[in-house]
Amino acid sequence: MTARLLDRSALLLATIGLAGKAYDVPSKQFWDTLVQGRGYVPLVLLGLAGVFGALTPFESHHKRSMLDRNVTSRRRILSGFGRMLEISSKIQPPLNTGDLAMHIWRRKRTLRHPIGGVLTRMSTYRMSTFPLNRTFTPKKGIGIVGQCWQFNKEIFFNASPLIAMLNTEEKFDEYVQSHGAAAVMSLTWKDFSEFNHRSALLATPIRNGRSRFIGCISVDASRGFEVLHCRELIEEMTELGLAIGQENFECT
């Protein structure tokens, strides 16, 4: 946007200059004095109008720069995800292809949530298109990513014991009454039953330059929390979060 504005501003100034010279605005004396001994001035203005009107150099440079950054960032993300897959290969028995998934979430304000906003999934990385992502735009405190947002810190959760224990809505409701909604990540029974096929849950925040939460990275799998919850994988998530935060989600 800034690059486009610079191109248009330069084009506008050159066009105003040419029009002013043609119609003697603000006065003929002004232009005679300005051009005297500088016959190249109208040519320069005409050249600027042509360059910034047809070539848009600032915008073109910005697009090339963004493309380079996009490629570099995408390579970094894929490299990090590849490292996560390598770590997950230690899970026994092996996970199915496409089981491990990494998601990038961004906090956004919506018409329904204009103040607090919700987390929207920007992209997902997995080795297959199956299983498809379910629609999920959690508010603060809901789900593993919502808790990451609420506390602005890393959240790691092995949901296997909870999933095995809460296999009916009645048990789920009793557990919430006894332990509070936070014990089930503030999920409803419907959400819990839809997502209980993902038991290994990890999330790390994405922060801006003022250390404010602007999104998060989450990794989930059907099992294998003991293997995934390791320093190497968490470091990959943290480094990706730093890189994405610096780019302000431009290249995700």
JSON list of C-alpha atoms in Angstrom, two decimals:
[
{"chain": "A", "resi": 1, "resn": "MET", "atom": "CA", "xyz": [0.00, 0.00, 0.00]},
{"chain": "A", "resi": 2, "resn": "THR", "atom": "CA", "xyz": [2.81, 2.46, 0.88]},
{"chain": "A", "resi": 3, "resn": "ALA", "atom": "CA", "xyz": [4.73, 1.60, -2.31]},
{"chain": "A", "resi": 4, "resn": "ARG", "atom": "CA", "xyz": [1.61, 2.13, -4.45]},
{"chain": "A", "resi": 5, "resn": "LEU", "atom": "CA", "xyz": [0.94, 5.44, -2.70]},
{"chain": "A", "resi": 6, "resn": "LEU", "atom": "CA", "xyz": [4.50, 6.62, -3.46]},
{"chain": "A", "resi": 7, "resn": "ASP", "atom": "CA", "xyz": [4.08, 5.74, -7.15]},
{"chain": "A", "resi": 8, "resn": "ARG", "atom": "CA", "xyz": [0.75, 7.54, -7.37]},
{"chain": "A", "resi": 9, "resn": "SER", "atom": "CA", "xyz": [2.06, 10.56, -5.49]},
{"chain": "A", "resi": 10, "resn": "ALA", "atom": "CA", "xyz": [5.02, 10.90, -7.87]},
{"chain": "A", "resi": 11, "resn": "LEU", "atom": "CA", "xyz": [2.72, 10.50, -10.88]},
{"chain": "A", "resi": 12, "resn": "LEU", "atom": "CA", "xyz": [0.31, 13.10, -9.48]},
{"chain": "A", "resi": 13, "resn": "LEU", "atom": "CA", "xyz": [3.10, 15.63, -8.87]},
{"chain": "A", "resi": 14, "resn": "ALA", "atom": "CA", "xyz": [4.52, 15.14, -12.36]},
{"chain": "A", "resi": 15, "resn": "THR", "atom": "CA", "xyz": [1.05, 15.46, -13.92]},
{"chain": "A", "resi": 16, "resn": "ILE", "atom": "CA", "xyz": [0.29, 18.62, -11.94]},
{"chain": "A", "resi": 17, "resn": "GLY", "atom": "CA", "xyz": [3.63, 20.06, -13.06]},
{"chain": "A", "resi": 18, "resn": "LEU", "atom": "CA", "xyz": [2.91, 19.34, -16.73]},
{"chain": "A", "resi": 19, "resn": "ALA", "atom": "CA", "xyz": [-0.60, 20.75, -16.47]},
{"chain": "A", "resi": 20, "resn": "GLY", "atom": "CA", "xyz": [0.68, 23.83, -14.67]},
{"chain": "A", "resi": 21, "resn": "LYS", "atom": "CA", "xyz": [3.26, 24.45, -17.39]},
{"chain": "A", "resi": 22, "resn": "ALA", "atom": "CA", "xyz": [0.66, 24.00, -20.13]},
{"chain": "A", "resi": 23, "resn": "TYR", "atom": "CA", "xyz": [-1.87, 26.37, -18.57]},
{"chain": "A", "resi": 24, "resn": "ASP", "atom": "CA", "xyz": [0.56, 28.82, -16.91]},
{"chain": "A", "resi": 25, "resn": "VAL", "atom": "CA", "xyz": [-0.53, 27.96, -13.37]},
{"chain": "A", "resi": 26, "resn": "PRO", "atom": "CA", "xyz": [0.20, 29.65, -11.02]},
{"chain": "A", "resi": 27, "resn": "SER", "atom": "CA", "xyz": [1.54, 32.17, -13.59]},
{"chain": "A", "resi": 28, "resn": "LYS", "atom": "CA", "xyz": [3.47, 32.39, -16.87]},
{"chain": "A", "resi": 29, "resn": "GLN", "atom": "CA", "xyz": [6.20, 34.39, -15.15]},
{"chain": "A", "resi": 30, "resn": "PHE", "atom": "CA", "xyz": [6.65, 31.60, -12.61]},
{"chain": "A", "resi": 31, "resn": "TRP", "atom": "CA", "xyz": [7.24, 29.02, -15.35]},
{"chain": "A", "resi": 32, "resn": "ASP", "atom": "CA", "xyz": [9.42, 31.31, -17.47]},
{"chain": "A", "resi": 33, "resn": "THR", "atom": "CA", "xyz": [11.65, 31.90, -14.47]},
{"chain": "A", "resi": 34, "resn": "LEU", "atom": "CA", "xyz": [11.73, 28.20, -13.55]},
{"chain": "A", "resi": 35, "resn": "VAL", "atom": "CA", "xyz": [12.44, 26.93, -17.05]},
{"chain": "A", "resi": 36, "resn": "GLN", "atom": "CA", "xyz": [14.86, 29.69, -18.06]},
{"chain": "A", "resi": 37, "resn": "GLY", "atom": "CA", "xyz": [18.14, 27.94, -18.77]},
{"chain": "A", "resi": 38, "resn": "ARG", "atom": "CA", "xyz": [16.52, 24.64, -17.77]},
{"chain": "A", "resi": 39, "resn": "GLY", "atom": "CA", "xyz": [14.73, 23.48, -20.89]},
{"chain": "A", "resi": 40, "resn": "TYR", "atom": "CA", "xyz": [14.94, 19.93, -19.64]},
{"chain": "A", "resi": 41, "resn": "VAL", "atom": "CA", "xyz": [12.37, 20.53, -16.86]},
{"chain": "A", "resi": 42, "resn": "PRO", "atom": "CA", "xyz": [9.27, 19.69, -18.99]},
{"chain": "A", "resi": 43, "resn": "LEU", "atom": "CA", "xyz": [11.07, 16.60, -20.32]},
{"chain": "A", "resi": 44, "resn": "VAL", "atom": "CA", "xyz": [11.91, 15.50, -16.79]},
{"chain": "A", "resi": 45, "resn": "LEU", "atom": "CA", "xyz": [8.28, 15.93, -15.71]},
{"chain": "A", "resi": 46, "resn": "LEU", "atom": "CA", "xyz": [7.08, 14.03, -18.79]},
{"chain": "A", "resi": 47, "resn": "GLY", "atom": "CA", "xyz": [9.60, 11.26, -18.09]},
{"chain": "A", "resi": 48, "resn": "LEU", "atom": "CA", "xyz": [8.54, 10.99, -14.46]},
{"chain": "A", "resi": 49, "resn": "ALA", "atom": "CA", "xyz": [4.88, 10.76, -15.45]},
{"chain": "A", "resi": 50, "resn": "GLY", "atom": "CA", "xyz": [5.70, 7.99, -17.91]},
{"chain": "A", "resi": 51, "resn": "VAL", "atom": "CA", "xyz": [7.92, 6.03, -15.51]},
{"chain": "A", "resi": 52, "resn": "PHE", "atom": "CA", "xyz": [5.64, 6.20, -12.48]},
{"chain": "A", "resi": 53, "resn": "GLY", "atom": "CA", "xyz": [2.47, 5.77, -14.55]},
{"chain": "A", "resi": 54, "resn": "ALA", "atom": "CA", "xyz": [3.57, 2.77, -16.60]},
{"chain": "A", "resi": 55, "resn": "LEU", "atom": "CA", "xyz": [6.34, 1.08, -14.61]},
{"chain": "A", "resi": 56, "resn": "THR", "atom": "CA", "xyz": [5.29, 1.83, -10.99]},
{"chain": "A", "resi": 57, "resn": "PRO", "atom": "CA", "xyz": [8.87, 1.24, -9.76]},
{"chain": "A", "resi": 58, "resn": "PHE", "atom": "CA", "xyz": [8.17, 1.39, -6.02]},
{"chain": "A", "resi": 59, "resn": "GLU", "atom": "CA", "xyz": [5.28, -1.06, -6.22]},
{"chain": "A", "resi": 60, "resn": "SER", "atom": "CA", "xyz": [7.21, -3.39, -8.53]},
{"chain": "A", "resi": 61, "resn": "HIS", "atom": "CA", "xyz": [10.18, -3.39, -6.18]},
{"chain": "A", "resi": 62, "resn": "HIS", "atom": "CA", "xyz": [7.89, -4.08, -3.23]},
{"chain": "A", "resi": 63, "resn": "LYS", "atom": "CA", "xyz": [6.27, -7.01, -5.02]},
{"chain": "A", "resi": 64, "resn": "ARG", "atom": "CA", "xyz": [9.65, -8.51, -5.90]},
{"chain": "A", "resi": 65, "resn": "SER", "atom": "CA", "xyz": [10.77, -8.08, -2.31]},
{"chain": "A", "resi": 66, "resn": "MET", "atom": "CA", "xyz": [7.58, -9.69, -1.01]},
{"chain": "A", "resi": 67, "resn": "LEU", "atom": "CA", "xyz": [7.98, -12.60, -3.40]},
{"chain": "A", "resi": 68, "resn": "ASP", "atom": "CA", "xyz": [11.54, -13.22, -2.19]},
{"chain": "A", "resi": 69, "resn": "ARG", "atom": "CA", "xyz": [10.44, -12.99, 1.43]},
{"chain": "A", "resi": 70, "resn": "ASN", "atom": "CA", "xyz": [7.48, -15.25, 0.71]},
{"chain": "A", "resi": 71, "resn": "VAL", "atom": "CA", "xyz": [9.73, -17.93, -0.76]},
{"chain": "A", "resi": 72, "resn": "THR", "atom": "CA", "xyz": [12.21, -17.68, 2.12]},
{"chain": "A", "resi": 73, "resn": "SER", "atom": "CA", "xyz": [9.47, -17.78, 4.76]},
{"chain": "A", "resi": 74, "resn": "ARG", "atom": "CA", "xyz": [7.68, -20.71, 3.11]},
{"chain": "A", "resi": 75, "resn": "ARG", "atom": "CA", "xyz": [10.93, -22.64, 2.96]},
{"chain": "A", "resi": 76, "resn": "ARG", "atom": "CA", "xyz": [11.51, -21.95, 6.64]},
{"chain": "A", "resi": 77, "resn": "ILE", "atom": "CA", "xyz": [8.01, -23.13, 7.54]},
{"chain": "A", "resi": 78, "resn": "LEU", "atom": "CA", "xyz": [8.33, -26.30, 5.46]},
{"chain": "A", "resi": 79, "resn": "SER", "atom": "CA", "xyz": [11.75, -26.99, 6.92]},
{"chain": "A", "resi": 80, "resn": "GLY", "atom": "CA", "xyz": [10.36, -26.64, 10.44]},
{"chain": "A", "resi": 81, "resn": "PHE", "atom": "CA", "xyz": [7.41, -28.88, 9.64]},
{"chain": "A", "resi": 82, "resn": "GLY", "atom": "CA", "xyz": [9.77, -31.43, 8.13]},
{"chain": "A", "resi": 83, "resn": "ARG", "atom": "CA", "xyz": [11.72, -31.47, 11.38]},
{"chain": "A", "resi": 84, "resn": "MET", "atom": "CA", "xyz": [8.46, -32.06, 13.29]},
{"chain": "A", "resi": 85, "resn": "LEU", "atom": "CA", "xyz": [7.64, -35.00, 11.01]},
{"chain": "A", "resi": 86, "resn": "GLU", "atom": "CA", "xyz": [11.08, -36.40, 11.69]},
{"chain": "A", "resi": 87, "resn": "ILE", "atom": "CA", "xyz": [10.46, -36.20, 15.44]},
{"chain": "A", "resi": 88, "resn": "SER", "atom": "CA", "xyz": [7.00, -37.76, 15.08]},
{"chain": "A", "resi": 89, "resn": "SER", "atom": "CA", "xyz": [8.50, -40.75, 13.25]},
{"chain": "A", "resi": 90, "resn": "LYS", "atom": "CA", "xyz": [9.70, -41.97, 16.66]},
{"chain": "A", "resi": 91, "resn": "ILE", "atom": "CA", "xyz": [6.08, -42.59, 17.72]},
{"chain": "A", "resi": 92, "resn": "GLN", "atom": "CA", "xyz": [5.29, -46.31, 17.84]},
{"chain": "A", "resi": 93, "resn": "PRO", "atom": "CA", "xyz": [3.30, -47.68, 16.18]},
{"chain": "A", "resi": 94, "resn": "PRO", "atom": "CA", "xyz": [3.87, -45.09, 13.45]},
{"chain": "A", "resi": 95, "resn": "LEU", "atom": "CA", "xyz": [1.26, -42.41, 12.84]},
{"chain": "A", "resi": 96, "resn": "ASN", "atom": "CA", "xyz": [-0.83, -42.61, 9.70]},
{"chain": "A", "resi": 97, "resn": "THR", "atom": "CA", "xyz": [0.15, -40.35, 6.82]},
{"chain": "A", "resi": 98, "resn": "GLY", "atom": "CA", "xyz": [-1.39, -36.94, 7.39]},
{"chain": "A", "resi": 99, "resn": "ASP", "atom": "CA", "xyz": [-1.98, -37.51, 11.10]},
{"chain": "A", "resi": 100, "resn": "LEU", "atom": "CA", "xyz": [0.47, -34.91, 12.40]},
{"chain": "A", "resi": 101, "resn": "ALA", "atom": "CA", "xyz": [-0.70, -31.38, 11.59]},
{"chain": "A", "resi": 102, "resn": "MET", "atom": "CA", "xyz": [0.65, -27.90, 12.20]},
{"chain": "A", "resi": 103, "resn": "HIS", "atom": "CA", "xyz": [-1.72, -24.92, 12.14]},
{"chain": "A", "resi": 104, "resn": "ILE", "atom": "CA", "xyz": [-1.03, -21.19, 12.05]},
{"chain": "A", "resi": 105, "resn": "TRP", "atom": "CA", "xyz": [-3.66, -19.07, 13.81]},
{"chain": "A", "resi": 106, "resn": "ARG", "atom": "CA", "xyz": [-4.18, -15.31, 13.80]},
{"chain": "A", "resi": 107, "resn": "ARG", "atom": "CA", "xyz": [-6.21, -13.18, 16.13]},
{"chain": "A", "resi": 108, "resn": "LYS", "atom": "CA", "xyz": [-8.84, -11.23, 14.17]},
{"chain": "A", "resi": 109, "resn": "ARG", "atom": "CA", "xyz": [-11.76, -9.00, 15.06]},
{"chain": "A", "resi": 110, "resn": "THR", "atom": "CA", "xyz": [-15.05, -9.91, 13.45]},
{"chain": "A", "resi": 111, "resn": "LEU", "atom": "CA", "xyz": [-18.53, -8.41, 13.29]},
{"chain": "A", "resi": 112, "resn": "ARG", "atom": "CA", "xyz": [-19.70, -10.86, 15.97]},
{"chain": "A", "resi": 113, "resn": "HIS", "atom": "CA", "xyz": [-16.61, -10.26, 18.10]},
{"chain": "A", "resi": 114, "resn": "PRO", "atom": "CA", "xyz": [-15.48, -6.69, 17.30]},
{"chain": "A", "resi": 115, "resn": "ILE", "atom": "CA", "xyz": [-13.53, -6.12, 20.51]},
{"chain": "A", "resi": 116, "resn": "GLY", "atom": "CA", "xyz": [-11.93, -9.34, 21.69]},
{"chain": "A", "resi": 117, "resn": "GLY", "atom": "CA", "xyz": [-11.84, -11.06, 18.34]},
{"chain": "A", "resi": 118, "resn": "VAL", "atom": "CA", "xyz": [-11.35, -14.75, 17.62]},
{"chain": "A", "resi": 119, "resn": "LEU", "atom": "CA", "xyz": [-8.58, -17.00, 16.35]},
{"chain": "A", "resi": 120, "resn": "THR", "atom": "CA", "xyz": [-8.82, -17.86, 12.66]},
{"chain": "A", "resi": 121, "resn": "ARG", "atom": "CA", "xyz": [-6.81, -20.60, 11.00]},
{"chain": "A", "resi": 122, "resn": "MET", "atom": "CA", "xyz": [-4.51, -19.01, 8.41]},
{"chain": "A", "resi": 123, "resn": "SER", "atom": "CA", "xyz": [-2.97, -22.23, 7.10]},
{"chain": "A", "resi": 124, "resn": "THR", "atom": "CA", "xyz": [-2.46, -25.90, 7.86]},
{"chain": "A", "resi": 125, "resn": "TYR", "atom": "CA", "xyz": [0.52, -28.09, 7.06]},
{"chain": "A", "resi": 126, "resn": "ARG", "atom": "CA", "xyz": [0.15, -31.87, 6.88]},
{"chain": "A", "resi": 127, "resn": "MET", "atom": "CA", "xyz": [1.26, -34.61, 4.53]},
{"chain": "A", "resi": 128, "resn": "SER", "atom": "CA", "xyz": [-2.20, -35.26, 3.07]},
{"chain": "A", "resi": 129, "resn": "THR", "atom": "CA", "xyz": [-5.58, -33.60, 2.59]},
{"chain": "A", "resi": 130, "resn": "PHE", "atom": "CA", "xyz": [-7.16, -36.07, 5.02]},
{"chain": "A", "resi": 131, "resn": "PRO", "atom": "CA", "xyz": [-8.49, -35.51, 7.59]},
{"chain": "A", "resi": 132, "resn": "LEU", "atom": "CA", "xyz": [-10.10, -32.22, 6.60]},
{"chain": "A", "resi": 133, "resn": "ASN", "atom": "CA", "xyz": [-10.02, -29.40, 9.13]},
{"chain": "A", "resi": 134, "resn": "ARG", "atom": "CA", "xyz": [-13.26, -28.77, 10.97]},
{"chain": "A", "resi": 135, "resn": "THR", "atom": "CA", "xyz": [-14.47, -25.20, 11.25]},
{"chain": "A", "resi": 136, "resn": "PHE", "atom": "CA", "xyz": [-13.15, -23.76, 14.49]},
{"chain": "A", "resi": 137, "resn": "THR", "atom": "CA", "xyz": [-12.79, -20.06, 15.38]},
{"chain": "A", "resi": 138, "resn": "PRO", "atom": "CA", "xyz": [-12.25, -20.08, 19.15]},
{"chain": "A", "resi": 139, "resn": "LYS", "atom": "CA", "xyz": [-12.46, -17.14, 21.49]},
{"chain": "A", "resi": 140, "resn": "LYS", "atom": "CA", "xyz": [-9.93, -16.54, 24.25]},
{"chain": "A", "resi": 141, "resn": "GLY", "atom": "CA", "xyz": [-9.65, -19.51, 26.60]},
{"chain": "A", "resi": 142, "resn": "ILE", "atom": "CA", "xyz": [-11.39, -22.03, 24.34]},
{"chain": "A", "resi": 143, "resn": "GLY", "atom": "CA", "xyz": [-9.38, -25.00, 23.13]},
{"chain": "A", "resi": 144, "resn": "ILE", "atom": "CA", "xyz": [-5.63, -25.40, 23.35]},
{"chain": "A", "resi": 145, "resn": "VAL", "atom": "CA", "xyz": [-5.09, -22.36, 21.10]},
{"chain": "A", "resi": 146, "resn": "GLY", "atom": "CA", "xyz": [-7.56, -20.27, 23.08]},
{"chain": "A", "resi": 147, "resn": "GLN", "atom": "CA", "xyz": [-5.70, -21.12, 26.28]},
{"chain": "A", "resi": 148, "resn": "CYS", "atom": "CA", "xyz": [-2.43, -20.16, 24.61]},
{"chain": "A", "resi": 149, "resn": "TRP", "atom": "CA", "xyz": [-4.06, -16.81, 23.85]},
{"chain": "A", "resi": 150, "resn": "GLN", "atom": "CA", "xyz": [-5.51, -16.43, 27.35]},
{"chain": "A", "resi": 151, "resn": "PHE", "atom": "CA", "xyz": [-2.21, -16.97, 29.13]},
{"chain": "A", "resi": 152, "resn": "ASN", "atom": "CA", "xyz": [0.06, -15.72, 26.32]},
{"chain": "A", "resi": 153, "resn": "LYS", "atom": "CA", "xyz": [2.39, -18.64, 26.83]},
{"chain": "A", "resi": 154, "resn": "GLU", "atom": "CA", "xyz": [3.14, -22.16, 25.62]},
{"chain": "A", "resi": 155, "resn": "ILE", "atom": "CA", "xyz": [0.43, -24.72, 26.38]},
{"chain": "A", "resi": 156, "resn": "PHE", "atom": "CA", "xyz": [1.03, -28.47, 26.10]},
{"chain": "A", "resi": 157, "resn": "PHE", "atom": "CA", "xyz": [-1.71, -30.96, 26.87]},
{"chain": "A", "resi": 158, "resn": "ASN", "atom": "CA", "xyz": [-2.04, -34.73, 26.72]},
{"chain": "A", "resi": 159, "resn": "ALA", "atom": "CA", "xyz": [-5.78, -35.22, 26.33]},
{"chain": "A", "resi": 160, "resn": "SER", "atom": "CA", "xyz": [-5.70, -39.03, 26.15]},
{"chain": "A", "resi": 161, "resn": "PRO", "atom": "CA", "xyz": [-6.69, -39.70, 29.81]},
{"chain": "A", "resi": 162, "resn": "LEU", "atom": "CA", "xyz": [-9.47, -37.12, 29.59]},
{"chain": "A", "resi": 163, "resn": "ILE", "atom": "CA", "xyz": [-10.82, -38.52, 26.33]},
{"chain": "A", "resi": 164, "resn": "ALA", "atom": "CA", "xyz": [-10.84, -42.07, 27.70]},
{"chain": "A", "resi": 165, "resn": "MET", "atom": "CA", "xyz": [-12.62, -41.00, 30.88]},
{"chain": "A", "resi": 166, "resn": "LEU", "atom": "CA", "xyz": [-15.22, -38.63, 29.39]},
{"chain": "A", "resi": 167, "resn": "ASN", "atom": "CA", "xyz": [-16.87, -40.90, 26.83]},
{"chain": "A", "resi": 168, "resn": "THR", "atom": "CA", "xyz": [-20.46, -39.75, 27.43]},
{"chain": "A", "resi": 169, "resn": "GLU", "atom": "CA", "xyz": [-22.10, -36.36, 27.72]},
{"chain": "A", "resi": 170, "resn": "GLU", "atom": "CA", "xyz": [-23.24, -37.17, 31.24]},
{"chain": "A", "resi": 171, "resn": "LYS", "atom": "CA", "xyz": [-19.69, -37.89, 32.41]},
{"chain": "A", "resi": 172, "resn": "PHE", "atom": "CA", "xyz": [-18.49, -34.78, 30.62]},
{"chain": "A", "resi": 173, "resn": "ASP", "atom": "CA", "xyz": [-21.04, -32.55, 32.37]},
{"chain": "A", "resi": 174, "resn": "GLU", "atom": "CA", "xyz": [-20.26, -34.08, 35.78]},
{"chain": "A", "resi": 175, "resn": "TYR", "atom": "CA", "xyz": [-16.56, -33.52, 35.26]},
{"chain": "A", "resi": 176, "resn": "VAL", "atom": "CA", "xyz": [-17.10, -29.88, 34.28]},
{"chain": "A", "resi": 177, "resn": "GLN", "atom": "CA", "xyz": [-19.25, -29.31, 37.36]},
{"chain": "A", "resi": 178, "resn": "SER", "atom": "CA", "xyz": [-16.56, -30.80, 39.59]},
{"chain": "A", "resi": 179, "resn": "HIS", "atom": "CA", "xyz": [-13.43, -29.35, 38.00]},
{"chain": "A", "resi": 180, "resn": "GLY", "atom": "CA", "xyz": [-14.60, -26.29, 36.09]},
{"chain": "A", "resi": 181, "resn": "ALA", "atom": "CA", "xyz": [-14.78, -25.52, 32.37]},
{"chain": "A", "resi": 182, "resn": "ALA", "atom": "CA", "xyz": [-11.04, -24.81, 32.12]},
{"chain": "A", "resi": 183, "resn": "ALA", "atom": "CA", "xyz": [-10.34, -28.49, 32.88]},
{"chain": "A", "resi": 184, "resn": "VAL", "atom": "CA", "xyz": [-11.83, -29.35, 29.47]},
{"chain": "A", "resi": 185, "resn": "MET", "atom": "CA", "xyz": [-10.32, -26.30, 27.76]},
{"chain": "A", "resi": 186, "resn": "SER", "atom": "CA", "xyz": [-13.73, -24.55, 28.02]},
{"chain": "A", "resi": 187, "resn": "LEU", "atom": "CA", "xyz": [-15.06, -26.73, 25.22]},
{"chain": "A", "resi": 188, "resn": "THR", "atom": "CA", "xyz": [-18.70, -27.75, 24.95]},
{"chain": "A", "resi": 189, "resn": "TRP", "atom": "CA", "xyz": [-19.56, -31.42, 24.76]},
{"chain": "A", "resi": 190, "resn": "LYS", "atom": "CA", "xyz": [-20.22, -31.02, 21.03]},
{"chain": "A", "resi": 191, "resn": "ASP", "atom": "CA", "xyz": [-16.77, -29.51, 20.41]},
{"chain": "A", "resi": 192, "resn": "PHE", "atom": "CA", "xyz": [-15.10, -31.99, 22.73]},
{"chain": "A", "resi": 193, "resn": "SER", "atom": "CA", "xyz": [-16.66, -34.96, 20.95]},
{"chain": "A", "resi": 194, "resn": "GLU", "atom": "CA", "xyz": [-15.72, -33.54, 17.54]},
{"chain": "A", "resi": 195, "resn": "PHE", "atom": "CA", "xyz": [-12.08, -32.96, 18.44]},
{"chain": "A", "resi": 196, "resn": "ASN", "atom": "CA", "xyz": [-11.37, -35.89, 20.77]},
{"chain": "A", "resi": 197, "resn": "HIS", "atom": "CA", "xyz": [-9.59, -37.76, 17.96]},
{"chain": "A", "resi": 198, "resn": "ARG", "atom": "CA", "xyz": [-6.67, -35.34, 18.56]},
{"chain": "A", "resi": 199, "resn": "SER", "atom": "CA", "xyz": [-5.08, -36.14, 21.90]},
{"chain": "A", "resi": 200, "resn": "ALA", "atom": "CA", "xyz": [-1.55, -34.72, 21.59]},
{"chain": "A", "resi": 201, "resn": "LEU", "atom": "CA", "xyz": [-1.93, -30.93, 21.68]},
{"chain": "A", "resi": 202, "resn": "LEU", "atom": "CA", "xyz": [0.79, -28.27, 21.68]},
{"chain": "A", "resi": 203, "resn": "ALA", "atom": "CA", "xyz": [0.54, -24.51, 21.11]},
{"chain": "A", "resi": 204, "resn": "THR", "atom": "CA", "xyz": [3.05, -21.65, 21.24]},
{"chain": "A", "resi": 205, "resn": "PRO", "atom": "CA", "xyz": [2.24, -17.93, 20.87]},
{"chain": "A", "resi": 206, "resn": "ILE", "atom": "CA", "xyz": [3.08, -15.60, 18.02]},
{"chain": "A", "resi": 207, "resn": "ARG", "atom": "CA", "xyz": [3.86, -12.13, 19.39]},
{"chain": "A", "resi": 208, "resn": "ASN", "atom": "CA", "xyz": [4.47, -8.74, 17.83]},
{"chain": "A", "resi": 209, "resn": "GLY", "atom": "CA", "xyz": [7.35, -6.40, 18.60]},
{"chain": "A", "resi": 210, "resn": "ARG", "atom": "CA", "xyz": [5.67, -5.32, 21.85]},
{"chain": "A", "resi": 211, "resn": "SER", "atom": "CA", "xyz": [5.30, -8.94, 23.03]},
{"chain": "A", "resi": 212, "resn": "ARG", "atom": "CA", "xyz": [1.55, -8.80, 22.51]},
{"chain": "A", "resi": 213, "resn": "PHE", "atom": "CA", "xyz": [-0.25, -11.96, 21.46]},
{"chain": "A", "resi": 214, "resn": "ILE", "atom": "CA", "xyz": [-1.29, -11.78, 17.79]},
{"chain": "A", "resi": 215, "resn": "GLY", "atom": "CA", "xyz": [-1.70, -15.47, 17.04]},
{"chain": "A", "resi": 216, "resn": "CYS", "atom": "CA", "xyz": [-0.22, -18.89, 17.68]},
{"chain": "A", "resi": 217, "resn": "ILE", "atom": "CA", "xyz": [1.16, -22.06, 16.18]},
{"chain": "A", "resi": 218, "resn": "SER", "atom": "CA", "xyz": [-0.41, -25.36, 17.16]},
{"chain": "A", "resi": 219, "resn": "VAL", "atom": "CA", "xyz": [0.63, -28.94, 16.53]},
{"chain": "A", "resi": 220, "resn": "ASP", "atom": "CA", "xyz": [-1.70, -31.87, 17.07]},
{"chain": "A", "resi": 221, "resn": "ALA", "atom": "CA", "xyz": [-1.79, -35.60, 16.49]},
{"chain": "A", "resi": 222, "resn": "SER", "atom": "CA", "xyz": [-4.04, -38.50, 17.42]},
{"chain": "A", "resi": 223, "resn": "ARG", "atom": "CA", "xyz": [-1.43, -39.79, 19.90]},
{"chain": "A", "resi": 224, "resn": "GLY", "atom": "CA", "xyz": [2.24, -39.66, 20.80]},
{"chain": "A", "resi": 225, "resn": "PHE", "atom": "CA", "xyz": [2.27, -36.71, 23.20]},
{"chain": "A", "resi": 226, "resn": "GLU", "atom": "CA", "xyz": [5.24, -38.18, 25.10]},
{"chain": "A", "resi": 227, "resn": "VAL", "atom": "CA", "xyz": [7.33, -38.07, 21.91]},
{"chain": "A", "resi": 228, "resn": "LEU", "atom": "CA", "xyz": [6.10, -34.73, 20.57]},
{"chain": "A", "resi": 229, "resn": "HIS", "atom": "CA", "xyz": [6.46, -32.93, 23.87]},
{"chain": "A", "resi": 230, "resn": "CYS", "atom": "CA", "xyz": [10.20, -32.47, 23.53]},
{"chain": "A", "resi": 231, "resn": "ARG", "atom": "CA", "xyz": [12.63, -29.59, 23.42]},
{"chain": "A", "resi": 232, "resn": "GLU", "atom": "CA", "xyz": [13.43, -29.95, 19.71]},
{"chain": "A", "resi": 233, "resn": "LEU", "atom": "CA", "xyz": [9.83, -29.70, 18.55]},
{"chain": "A", "resi": 234, "resn": "ILE", "atom": "CA", "xyz": [8.99, -26.85, 20.91]},
{"chain": "A", "resi": 235, "resn": "GLU", "atom": "CA", "xyz": [12.04, -24.92, 19.70]},
{"chain": "A", "resi": 236, "resn": "GLU", "atom": "CA", "xyz": [10.90, -25.34, 16.10]},
{"chain": "A", "resi": 237, "resn": "MET", "atom": "CA", "xyz": [7.46, -24.00, 16.97]},
{"chain": "A", "resi": 238, "resn": "THR", "atom": "CA", "xyz": [8.95, -21.06, 18.88]},
{"chain": "A", "resi": 239, "resn": "GLU", "atom": "CA", "xyz": [11.34, -20.11, 16.09]},
{"chain": "A", "resi": 240, "resn": "LEU", "atom": "CA", "xyz": [8.57, -20.27, 13.50]},
{"chain": "A", "resi": 241, "resn": "GLY", "atom": "CA", "xyz": [6.40, -18.09, 15.74]},
{"chain": "A", "resi": 242, "resn": "LEU", "atom": "CA", "xyz": [9.16, -15.48, 15.94]},
{"chain": "A", "resi": 243, "resn": "ALA", "atom": "CA", "xyz": [9.64, -15.48, 12.16]},
{"chain": "A", "resi": 244, "resn": "ILE", "atom": "CA", "xyz": [5.91, -15.22, 11.41]},
{"chain": "A", "resi": 245, "resn": "GLY", "atom": "CA", "xyz": [5.50, -12.46, 14.00]},
{"chain": "A", "resi": 246, "resn": "GLN", "atom": "CA", "xyz": [8.29, -10.43, 12.38]},
{"chain": "A", "resi": 247, "resn": "GLU", "atom": "CA", "xyz": [6.62, -10.78, 8.97]},
{"chain": "A", "resi": 248, "resn": "ASN", "atom": "CA", "xyz": [3.18, -10.01, 10.48]},
{"chain": "A", "resi": 249, "resn": "PHE", "atom": "CA", "xyz": [1.68, -13.09, 8.81]},
{"chain": "A", "resi": 250, "resn": "GLU", "atom": "CA", "xyz": [2.57, -11.78, 5.33]},
{"chain": "A", "resi": 251, "resn": "CYS", "atom": "CA", "xyz": [4.13, -15.05, 4.22]},
{"chain": "A", "resi": 252, "resn": "THR", "atom": "CA", "xyz": [2.15, -17.84, 5.85]}
]
